[in-house]
Amino acid sequence: MTTTVHVDLPGRAYDILIGPGVLSQAGARIAAMGGRRHVCILTDENVAGLHLATLQTGLADAGLTSEALALPPGEATKSWAQLERSVEWLLANKVERGDIVVAFGGGVIGDLAGFAAAILRRGVRFVQIPTSLLAQVDSSVGGKTGINSPSGKNLIGAFHQPSLVLADTALLGTLPARDFLAGYGEVVKYGLLGDAAFFDWLEAEGPALAAGDVDARVRAVTRSCEMKADIVQRDETEQGDRALLNLGHTFCHALEAATGYSDRLLHGEGVAIGCALAFELSARMGLCSQEDPSRVRAHLRDMGMKVDIRDIPGDLPDAAGLLDLMGQDKKVLDGKLRFILARGIGDAFITSDVPREAVLSVLEDALSAPSQG
Ligand code: GLY
C-alpha cells in the first residue's frame, strides 16, 4: 500500500510518498526532476550502514551517479561545524543551482541538509528521505530547516520546502523500539491537536502499529502528513495556526533543556509527556474535562511510553526552575509564555493567557507524583 499526500504551496508544491518500499522510487523520481545526473546525499553513519547501498543502487539503476557524506549520528551534528563541513562538501562536489541534494536520515539530517540546501548558492532543491518515524510524520514535511546554537535548539535556520518527500515505512523496521515510540509521540500529538477520530483509532490500533503492522503504519504516517500539510498550507511561516504543531512542546523544551538534550529524554518522549501536561493544565483551567488528560495518559501508558515527568531518570529542577526554562523557549512572545491548550481531544488552540500559578501547580504536582515506572 502506497499513499501520496500533496503539499499545495504556491510555486513550492510537492508530494510526500508513503509506504513500504518507496525508497526504490528515488531514482526514477529524482531523475524526472531534471538537473545534473549526479546526486549528493547527506546522511548519518548509522543510516549509511543500513540503507545507503539500497538508495545508491536505486539511483544508479535510474542512470544517476551519487556521492554520500555520512555525518556522526546525534543531535550534536546540528551544529555550525557540521553545517560548514556539509556545505563545503557540496561545493566541492560542484552542486549547482539546478541540482538535487538528498537528505537521507532522521530529523537531525533532514534539518541540517535542508538548511545546507537553503543557503547553498542561495537555495538548491532537496529531497527528504526520512528514516525515522519522527522525521516521517513531522520534521521532513513543512520546510523548517536549521541547526542548534549554544543559545538554544533550532535557533538558526530557514524555511525551505523540499521538492519531494519519500517516507519508506519499511525503514522503520530497523529503528530501535525506543526511537520508534518517541516518534509515536508526534503521531499522538496530531490526534490530540486536531482529529479526535484519529486518536480513537490510535487507541485501538497503536499497539499493532508498534508491533509492525504495515497498513497501520502507512495509515498513521499518512494521516499525520495530511494534517501537517493542511496546517502548513494555511500558515507556512508560523504566523498563527502552525503553532498548533507545538502542542506539548513548551513543556517538552523545558524538560529537554533540564536534561541537557541528552538521551535521558528523547524529543518525542518529551512531546508525549508535554501533551499529557498540556491536557492536565487545560483540565485544571476548566477548558476540557478531567477525563481527557486521563485518557491521554492511559494511551501513552498502554503504548509503553514515558507519560510523567517522574518517568525521566535522574534529578530535575523544581517547578520554578522548569518554569524559568520555559521562559527561555523561543515560543515566548513579548515575555508571555505561549501554550497550546485544548478544549478536548482533537480541539487544540493557541493562547498566551495562562496564569503562571496554574503552570507552577501542574509542574509541582507532576514532580511530586510517584513514578508509575
Ligand atoms: N515541527 C513543528 C513544525 O514543523 O512546525
Tab-separated table of C-alpha atoms and ligand atoms in Angstrom:
chain	number	residue	atom	x	y	z
A	1	MET	CA	0.000	0.000	0.000
A	2	THR	CA	1.425	3.383	-1.047
A	3	THR	CA	-0.243	6.728	-0.435
A	4	THR	CA	0.542	10.240	-1.626
A	5	VAL	CA	-0.023	13.449	0.300
A	6	HIS	CA	0.265	16.649	-1.693
A	7	VAL	CA	1.577	19.811	-0.053
A	8	ASP	CA	-0.028	22.545	-2.075
A	9	LEU	CA	2.099	25.644	-1.601
A	10	PRO	CA	2.127	28.128	-4.470
A	11	GLY	CA	5.295	27.653	-6.533
A	12	ARG	CA	6.648	25.191	-3.968
A	13	ALA	CA	4.161	22.315	-4.139
A	14	TYR	CA	5.450	18.790	-3.579
A	15	ASP	CA	4.382	15.226	-2.949
A	16	ILE	CA	5.005	13.013	0.053
A	17	LEU	CA	5.054	9.359	-0.990
A	18	ILE	CA	4.379	6.991	1.893
A	19	GLY	CA	4.618	3.214	2.016
A	20	PRO	CA	6.902	0.203	2.338
A	21	GLY	CA	9.498	0.220	-0.433
A	22	VAL	CA	9.051	3.790	-1.751
A	23	LEU	CA	12.827	4.160	-1.395
A	24	SER	CA	13.052	2.145	-4.609
A	25	GLN	CA	11.297	5.005	-6.429
A	26	ALA	CA	14.018	7.511	-5.508
A	27	GLY	CA	15.974	7.042	-8.759
A	28	ALA	CA	13.044	7.462	-11.150
A	29	ARG	CA	11.537	10.348	-9.193
A	30	ILE	CA	14.787	12.264	-8.834
A	31	ALA	CA	15.794	11.639	-12.457
A	32	ALA	CA	12.438	13.112	-13.515
A	33	MET	CA	13.216	16.322	-11.604
A	34	GLY	CA	15.988	17.340	-14.033
A	35	GLY	CA	19.324	18.841	-13.030
A	36	ARG	CA	22.694	17.152	-13.211
A	37	ARG	CA	22.624	13.382	-13.279
A	38	HIS	CA	24.730	13.331	-10.163
A	39	VAL	CA	23.159	13.442	-6.729
A	40	CYS	CA	24.793	14.422	-3.432
A	41	ILE	CA	23.449	12.619	-0.358
A	42	LEU	CA	23.832	13.838	3.201
A	43	THR	CA	23.241	11.041	5.692
A	44	ASP	CA	24.444	9.763	9.048
A	45	GLU	CA	26.767	6.884	9.765
A	46	ASN	CA	24.019	4.608	11.162
A	47	VAL	CA	21.631	5.111	8.244
A	48	ALA	CA	24.503	4.801	5.778
A	49	GLY	CA	25.457	1.423	7.246
A	50	LEU	CA	21.897	0.115	6.986
A	51	HIS	CA	20.385	1.640	3.855
A	52	LEU	CA	22.785	3.733	1.754
A	53	ALA	CA	23.690	0.927	-0.638
A	54	THR	CA	19.983	0.387	-1.424
A	55	LEU	CA	19.489	4.080	-2.171
A	56	GLN	CA	22.621	4.367	-4.309
A	57	THR	CA	21.812	1.203	-6.271
A	58	GLY	CA	18.338	2.582	-6.992
A	59	LEU	CA	19.797	5.879	-8.164
A	60	ALA	CA	22.301	4.058	-10.395
A	61	ASP	CA	19.503	1.976	-11.932
A	62	ALA	CA	17.888	5.265	-12.987
A	63	GLY	CA	21.151	6.479	-14.540
A	64	LEU	CA	22.168	8.749	-11.647
A	65	THR	CA	25.604	8.725	-10.098
A	66	SER	CA	25.822	9.688	-6.443
A	67	GLU	CA	28.199	10.662	-3.682
A	68	ALA	CA	27.417	10.498	0.043
A	69	LEU	CA	28.713	12.265	3.122
A	70	ALA	CA	27.921	10.325	6.315
A	71	LEU	CA	27.893	12.565	9.375
A	72	PRO	CA	28.021	11.424	13.005
A	73	PRO	CA	24.577	10.424	14.322
A	74	GLY	CA	23.009	12.528	17.077
A	75	GLU	CA	21.724	15.988	17.886
A	76	ALA	CA	25.271	17.430	18.201
A	77	THR	CA	25.534	17.191	14.409
A	78	LYS	CA	23.064	20.075	14.045
A	79	SER	CA	25.989	22.479	14.545
A	80	TRP	CA	27.817	25.254	12.723
A	81	ALA	CA	30.805	22.915	12.323
A	82	GLN	CA	28.836	20.144	10.575
A	83	LEU	CA	26.898	22.686	8.527
A	84	GLU	CA	30.163	24.182	7.259
A	85	ARG	CA	31.522	20.722	6.539
A	86	SER	CA	28.352	19.791	4.618
A	87	VAL	CA	28.183	22.991	2.578
A	88	GLU	CA	31.884	22.853	1.682
A	89	TRP	CA	31.469	19.195	0.693
A	90	LEU	CA	28.510	20.086	-1.547
A	91	LEU	CA	30.546	22.880	-3.135
A	92	ALA	CA	33.500	20.541	-3.622
A	93	ASN	CA	31.073	18.221	-5.399
A	94	LYS	CA	30.133	21.109	-7.665
A	95	VAL	CA	26.475	21.239	-6.701
A	96	GLU	CA	24.821	23.918	-8.788
A	97	ARG	CA	21.517	25.766	-8.669
A	98	GLY	CA	19.536	23.169	-10.646
A	99	ASP	CA	20.899	20.152	-8.763
A	100	ILE	CA	19.287	17.998	-6.117
A	101	VAL	CA	20.610	17.348	-2.622
A	102	VAL	CA	19.213	14.335	-0.781
A	103	ALA	CA	18.652	14.343	2.993
A	104	PHE	CA	18.718	10.668	3.986
A	105	GLY	CA	18.190	10.158	7.702
A	106	GLY	CA	16.194	11.238	10.721
A	107	GLY	CA	15.294	14.700	11.930
A	108	VAL	CA	18.889	15.799	12.519
A	109	ILE	CA	19.987	15.056	8.952
A	110	GLY	CA	16.764	16.455	7.457
A	111	ASP	CA	17.126	19.740	9.330
A	112	LEU	CA	20.844	20.115	8.643
A	113	ALA	CA	20.774	19.048	4.989
A	114	GLY	CA	17.673	21.156	4.358
A	115	PHE	CA	19.414	24.201	5.788
A	116	ALA	CA	22.568	23.480	3.777
A	117	ALA	CA	20.366	23.300	0.651
A	118	ALA	CA	18.619	26.538	1.652
A	119	ILE	CA	21.817	28.568	1.836
A	120	LEU	CA	23.969	26.886	-0.821
A	121	ARG	CA	24.074	29.172	-3.855
A	122	ARG	CA	21.084	30.961	-2.278
A	123	GLY	CA	18.993	27.820	-2.445
A	124	VAL	CA	19.112	24.480	-4.224
A	125	ARG	CA	16.382	21.846	-4.353
A	126	PHE	CA	16.431	18.969	-1.931
A	127	VAL	CA	14.633	15.682	-1.433
A	128	GLN	CA	13.811	14.390	2.027
A	129	ILE	CA	14.097	10.639	2.551
A	130	PRO	CA	13.223	10.388	6.257
A	131	THR	CA	14.237	7.188	8.004
A	132	SER	CA	12.787	7.715	11.498
A	133	LEU	CA	9.118	7.832	12.472
A	134	LEU	CA	9.596	11.310	13.908
A	135	ALA	CA	11.057	12.563	10.631
A	136	GLN	CA	8.392	10.835	8.519
A	137	VAL	CA	5.478	12.387	10.413
A	138	ASP	CA	6.916	15.763	11.303
A	139	SER	CA	10.349	17.144	10.571
A	140	SER	CA	10.700	16.148	6.895
A	141	VAL	CA	7.452	17.907	6.000
A	142	GLY	CA	6.803	21.631	6.026
A	143	GLY	CA	10.183	23.165	5.260
A	144	LYS	CA	11.560	24.015	8.694
A	145	THR	CA	15.328	23.561	8.423
A	146	GLY	CA	18.144	24.568	10.711
A	147	ILE	CA	20.786	23.880	13.297
A	148	ASN	CA	21.207	24.459	17.024
A	149	SER	CA	23.113	27.307	18.644
A	150	PRO	CA	24.834	27.236	22.034
A	151	SER	CA	21.938	29.590	22.966
A	152	GLY	CA	19.263	27.029	22.143
A	153	LYS	CA	17.765	24.455	19.808
A	154	ASN	CA	16.775	25.315	16.227
A	155	LEU	CA	17.654	28.980	16.669
A	156	ILE	CA	19.416	29.232	13.293
A	157	GLY	CA	17.517	28.193	10.211
A	158	ALA	CA	15.311	28.924	7.252
A	159	PHE	CA	12.026	27.870	5.757
A	160	HIS	CA	12.999	25.862	2.697
A	161	GLN	CA	10.483	23.365	1.356
A	162	PRO	CA	11.712	20.039	-0.024
A	163	SER	CA	10.838	19.197	-3.632
A	164	LEU	CA	9.802	15.648	-2.735
A	165	VAL	CA	9.494	13.503	0.394
A	166	LEU	CA	9.853	9.715	0.250
A	167	ALA	CA	8.683	8.175	3.535
A	168	ASP	CA	9.537	4.488	3.259
A	169	THR	CA	7.726	2.882	6.174
A	170	ALA	CA	9.735	-0.344	5.770
A	171	LEU	CA	12.799	1.568	7.001
A	172	LEU	CA	11.055	1.979	10.366
A	173	GLY	CA	11.683	-1.741	10.922
A	174	THR	CA	15.341	-1.048	11.722
A	175	LEU	CA	14.597	1.627	14.344
A	176	PRO	CA	15.311	0.801	17.991
A	177	ALA	CA	11.969	0.423	19.831
A	178	ARG	CA	12.660	3.486	21.961
A	179	ASP	CA	13.195	5.701	18.889
A	180	PHE	CA	10.058	4.321	17.251
A	181	LEU	CA	7.947	5.088	20.324
A	182	ALA	CA	9.467	8.559	20.624
A	183	GLY	CA	8.330	9.246	17.055
A	184	TYR	CA	4.921	7.895	18.001
A	185	GLY	CA	4.689	10.775	20.493
A	186	GLU	CA	4.425	13.105	17.475
A	187	VAL	CA	1.767	10.860	15.879
A	188	VAL	CA	-0.391	11.024	19.018
A	189	LYS	CA	0.091	14.795	19.002
A	190	TYR	CA	-1.792	15.052	15.674
A	191	GLY	CA	-4.824	13.229	17.039
A	192	LEU	CA	-4.780	15.342	20.177
A	193	LEU	CA	-4.447	18.657	18.395
A	194	GLY	CA	-6.989	18.241	15.646
A	195	ASP	CA	-8.523	14.846	14.952
A	196	ALA	CA	-10.380	13.047	17.743
A	197	ALA	CA	-11.317	10.162	15.417
A	198	PHE	CA	-7.626	9.624	14.640
A	199	PHE	CA	-6.891	9.494	18.379
A	200	ASP	CA	-9.710	6.917	18.803
A	201	TRP	CA	-8.121	4.905	16.010
A	202	LEU	CA	-4.669	5.156	17.627
A	203	GLU	CA	-6.093	3.899	20.918
A	204	ALA	CA	-7.350	0.814	19.055
A	205	GLU	CA	-4.523	0.274	16.568
A	206	GLY	CA	-1.462	1.816	18.302
A	207	PRO	CA	-0.232	-1.486	19.771
A	208	ALA	CA	-0.489	-3.263	16.371
A	209	LEU	CA	1.249	-0.329	14.711
A	210	ALA	CA	4.108	-0.508	17.227
A	211	ALA	CA	4.328	-4.286	16.699
A	212	GLY	CA	4.943	-3.722	12.972
A	213	ASP	CA	1.525	-3.773	11.262
A	214	VAL	CA	2.389	-2.407	7.813
A	215	ASP	CA	-1.004	-0.941	6.899
A	216	ALA	CA	-1.407	0.669	10.315
A	217	ARG	CA	1.999	2.313	9.960
A	218	VAL	CA	1.173	3.647	6.499
A	219	ARG	CA	-2.164	4.940	7.713
A	220	ALA	CA	-0.645	6.674	10.758
A	221	VAL	CA	2.126	8.337	8.738
A	222	THR	CA	-0.367	9.344	6.040
A	223	ARG	CA	-2.885	10.906	8.438
A	224	SER	CA	-0.079	12.741	10.265
A	225	CYS	CA	1.318	14.103	6.987
A	226	GLU	CA	-2.158	15.112	5.775
A	227	MET	CA	-2.709	17.082	8.951
A	228	LYS	CA	0.699	18.681	8.793
A	229	ALA	CA	0.287	19.550	5.094
A	230	ASP	CA	-3.074	21.135	5.823
A	231	ILE	CA	-1.644	23.316	8.598
A	232	VAL	CA	1.483	24.263	6.605
A	233	GLN	CA	-0.662	25.235	3.615
A	234	ARG	CA	-2.615	27.605	5.868
A	235	ASP	CA	0.389	29.039	7.664
A	236	GLU	CA	3.779	28.140	6.184
A	237	THR	CA	5.873	30.522	8.302
A	238	GLU	CA	4.087	30.082	11.654
A	239	GLN	CA	2.313	33.384	11.961
A	240	GLY	CA	-0.671	31.590	13.501
A	241	ASP	CA	-2.077	28.071	13.173
A	242	ARG	CA	1.242	26.312	12.557
A	243	ALA	CA	1.991	26.829	16.250
A	244	LEU	CA	-0.679	24.158	16.924
A	245	LEU	CA	2.005	21.667	15.887
A	246	ASN	CA	3.808	22.718	19.043
A	247	LEU	CA	1.265	21.028	21.312
A	248	GLY	CA	3.267	19.682	24.244
A	249	HIS	CA	6.419	21.490	23.123
A	250	THR	CA	6.574	24.293	25.708
A	251	PHE	CA	6.790	21.685	28.481
A	252	CYS	CA	8.957	19.446	26.296
A	253	HIS	CA	11.586	22.088	25.585
A	254	ALA	CA	11.946	22.880	29.295
A	255	LEU	CA	12.374	19.170	30.054
A	256	GLU	CA	14.880	18.756	27.220
A	257	ALA	CA	16.876	21.740	28.489
A	258	ALA	CA	16.713	20.343	32.049
A	259	THR	CA	18.102	17.004	30.855
A	260	GLY	CA	20.824	18.658	28.770
A	261	TYR	CA	19.362	17.412	25.451
A	262	SER	CA	20.812	14.034	26.395
A	263	ASP	CA	19.400	10.577	25.874
A	264	ARG	CA	17.733	10.830	29.286
A	265	LEU	CA	14.851	12.237	27.261
A	266	LEU	CA	14.323	11.930	23.509
A	267	HIS	CA	12.440	14.772	21.829
A	268	GLY	CA	9.374	12.679	21.018
A	269	GLU	CA	9.274	11.362	24.600
A	270	GLY	CA	9.260	14.953	25.808
A	271	VAL	CA	6.444	15.749	23.363
A	272	ALA	CA	4.349	12.894	24.761
A	273	ILE	CA	4.921	13.985	28.377
A	274	GLY	CA	4.313	17.590	27.293
A	275	CYS	CA	0.988	16.671	25.658
A	276	ALA	CA	-0.156	14.951	28.849
A	277	LEU	CA	0.832	18.067	30.843
A	278	ALA	CA	-0.875	20.416	28.371
A	279	PHE	CA	-4.109	18.412	28.795
A	280	GLU	CA	-3.696	18.437	32.571
A	281	LEU	CA	-3.257	22.212	32.506
A	282	SER	CA	-6.273	22.564	30.194
A	283	ALA	CA	-8.424	20.482	32.546
A	284	ARG	CA	-7.340	22.470	35.606
A	285	MET	CA	-8.182	25.704	33.810
A	286	GLY	CA	-11.655	24.304	33.162
A	287	LEU	CA	-11.117	24.151	29.393
A	288	CYS	CA	-11.590	20.410	28.944
A	289	SER	CA	-12.981	17.573	31.040
A	290	GLN	CA	-10.812	15.825	33.632
A	291	GLU	CA	-11.301	12.605	31.663
A	292	ASP	CA	-9.290	13.952	28.721
A	293	PRO	CA	-5.858	14.061	30.442
A	294	SER	CA	-6.600	10.646	31.967
A	295	ARG	CA	-7.330	9.249	28.509
A	296	VAL	CA	-4.158	10.752	27.052
A	297	ARG	CA	-2.078	9.292	29.854
A	298	ALA	CA	-3.782	5.891	29.618
A	299	HIS	CA	-2.982	5.613	25.912
A	300	LEU	CA	0.661	6.613	26.362
A	301	ARG	CA	0.934	4.129	29.237
A	302	ASP	CA	-0.657	1.365	27.088
A	303	MET	CA	1.974	2.035	24.441
A	304	GLY	CA	4.776	1.594	26.999
A	305	MET	CA	5.822	5.224	26.687
A	306	LYS	CA	7.066	7.752	29.202
A	307	VAL	CA	3.988	9.586	30.473
A	308	ASP	CA	5.004	11.571	33.548
A	309	ILE	CA	7.866	13.861	34.444
A	310	ARG	CA	8.833	11.282	37.082
A	311	ASP	CA	9.427	8.729	34.296
A	312	ILE	CA	12.529	10.738	33.308
A	313	PRO	CA	15.585	9.202	35.006
A	314	GLY	CA	17.803	11.379	37.228
A	315	ASP	CA	17.287	14.666	39.009
A	316	LEU	CA	15.310	17.574	37.612
A	317	PRO	CA	14.983	21.218	38.649
A	318	ASP	CA	11.990	22.155	40.814
A	319	ALA	CA	8.796	23.594	39.333
A	320	ALA	CA	10.086	27.188	39.405
A	321	GLY	CA	13.282	26.052	37.678
A	322	LEU	CA	11.314	24.311	34.928
A	323	LEU	CA	9.135	27.392	34.502
A	324	ASP	CA	12.294	29.508	34.057
A	325	LEU	CA	13.463	27.106	31.357
A	326	MET	CA	10.108	27.556	29.607
A	327	GLY	CA	10.741	31.303	29.671
A	328	GLN	CA	13.872	30.744	27.598
A	329	ASP	CA	11.952	28.871	24.943
A	330	LYS	CA	11.638	30.586	21.574
A	331	LYS	CA	7.869	30.398	21.839
A	332	VAL	CA	7.882	33.293	24.291
A	333	LEU	CA	6.212	36.347	22.753
A	334	ASP	CA	6.632	39.725	24.480
A	335	GLY	CA	7.709	37.929	27.648
A	336	LYS	CA	4.487	35.869	27.762
A	337	LEU	CA	4.530	32.111	27.547
A	338	ARG	CA	2.583	30.800	24.617
A	339	PHE	CA	0.825	27.500	25.243
A	340	ILE	CA	-1.155	25.173	23.080
A	341	LEU	CA	-4.084	24.101	25.229
A	342	ALA	CA	-7.161	22.047	24.409
A	343	ARG	CA	-10.924	22.245	24.749
A	344	GLY	CA	-10.979	18.478	24.349
A	345	ILE	CA	-9.205	15.705	22.462
A	346	GLY	CA	-8.806	16.903	18.860
A	347	ASP	CA	-9.538	20.543	19.689
A	348	ALA	CA	-6.343	22.459	20.486
A	349	PHE	CA	-5.869	26.217	20.386
A	350	ILE	CA	-3.093	28.748	20.933
A	351	THR	CA	-3.101	31.081	23.921
A	352	SER	CA	-0.816	33.405	25.850
A	353	ASP	CA	-3.409	33.746	28.562
A	354	VAL	CA	-2.179	31.179	31.057
A	355	PRO	CA	-1.686	32.116	34.712
A	356	ARG	CA	1.836	31.402	35.916
A	357	GLU	CA	0.383	29.854	39.105
A	358	ALA	CA	-1.605	27.297	37.099
A	359	VAL	CA	1.537	26.128	35.276
A	360	LEU	CA	3.514	26.044	38.523
A	361	SER	CA	0.885	23.944	40.250
A	362	VAL	CA	0.754	21.426	37.365
A	363	LEU	CA	4.553	21.137	37.469
A	364	GLU	CA	4.695	20.865	41.261
A	365	ASP	CA	2.151	18.048	41.260
A	366	ALA	CA	3.866	16.294	38.363
A	367	LEU	CA	7.239	16.471	40.111
A	368	SER	CA	5.882	15.097	43.371
A	369	ALA	CA	3.744	12.312	41.858
A	370	PRO	CA	5.265	8.850	42.220
A	371	SER	CA	6.634	7.330	39.023
A	372	GLN	CA	4.439	4.539	37.685
A	373	GLY	CA	7.522	3.035	36.030
B	1	GLY	N1	7.647	20.643	13.993
B	1	GLY	C1	6.751	21.739	14.017
B	1	GLY	C2	6.614	22.417	12.689
B	1	GLY	O1	7.080	21.913	11.695
B	1	GLY	O2	6.057	23.477	12.636
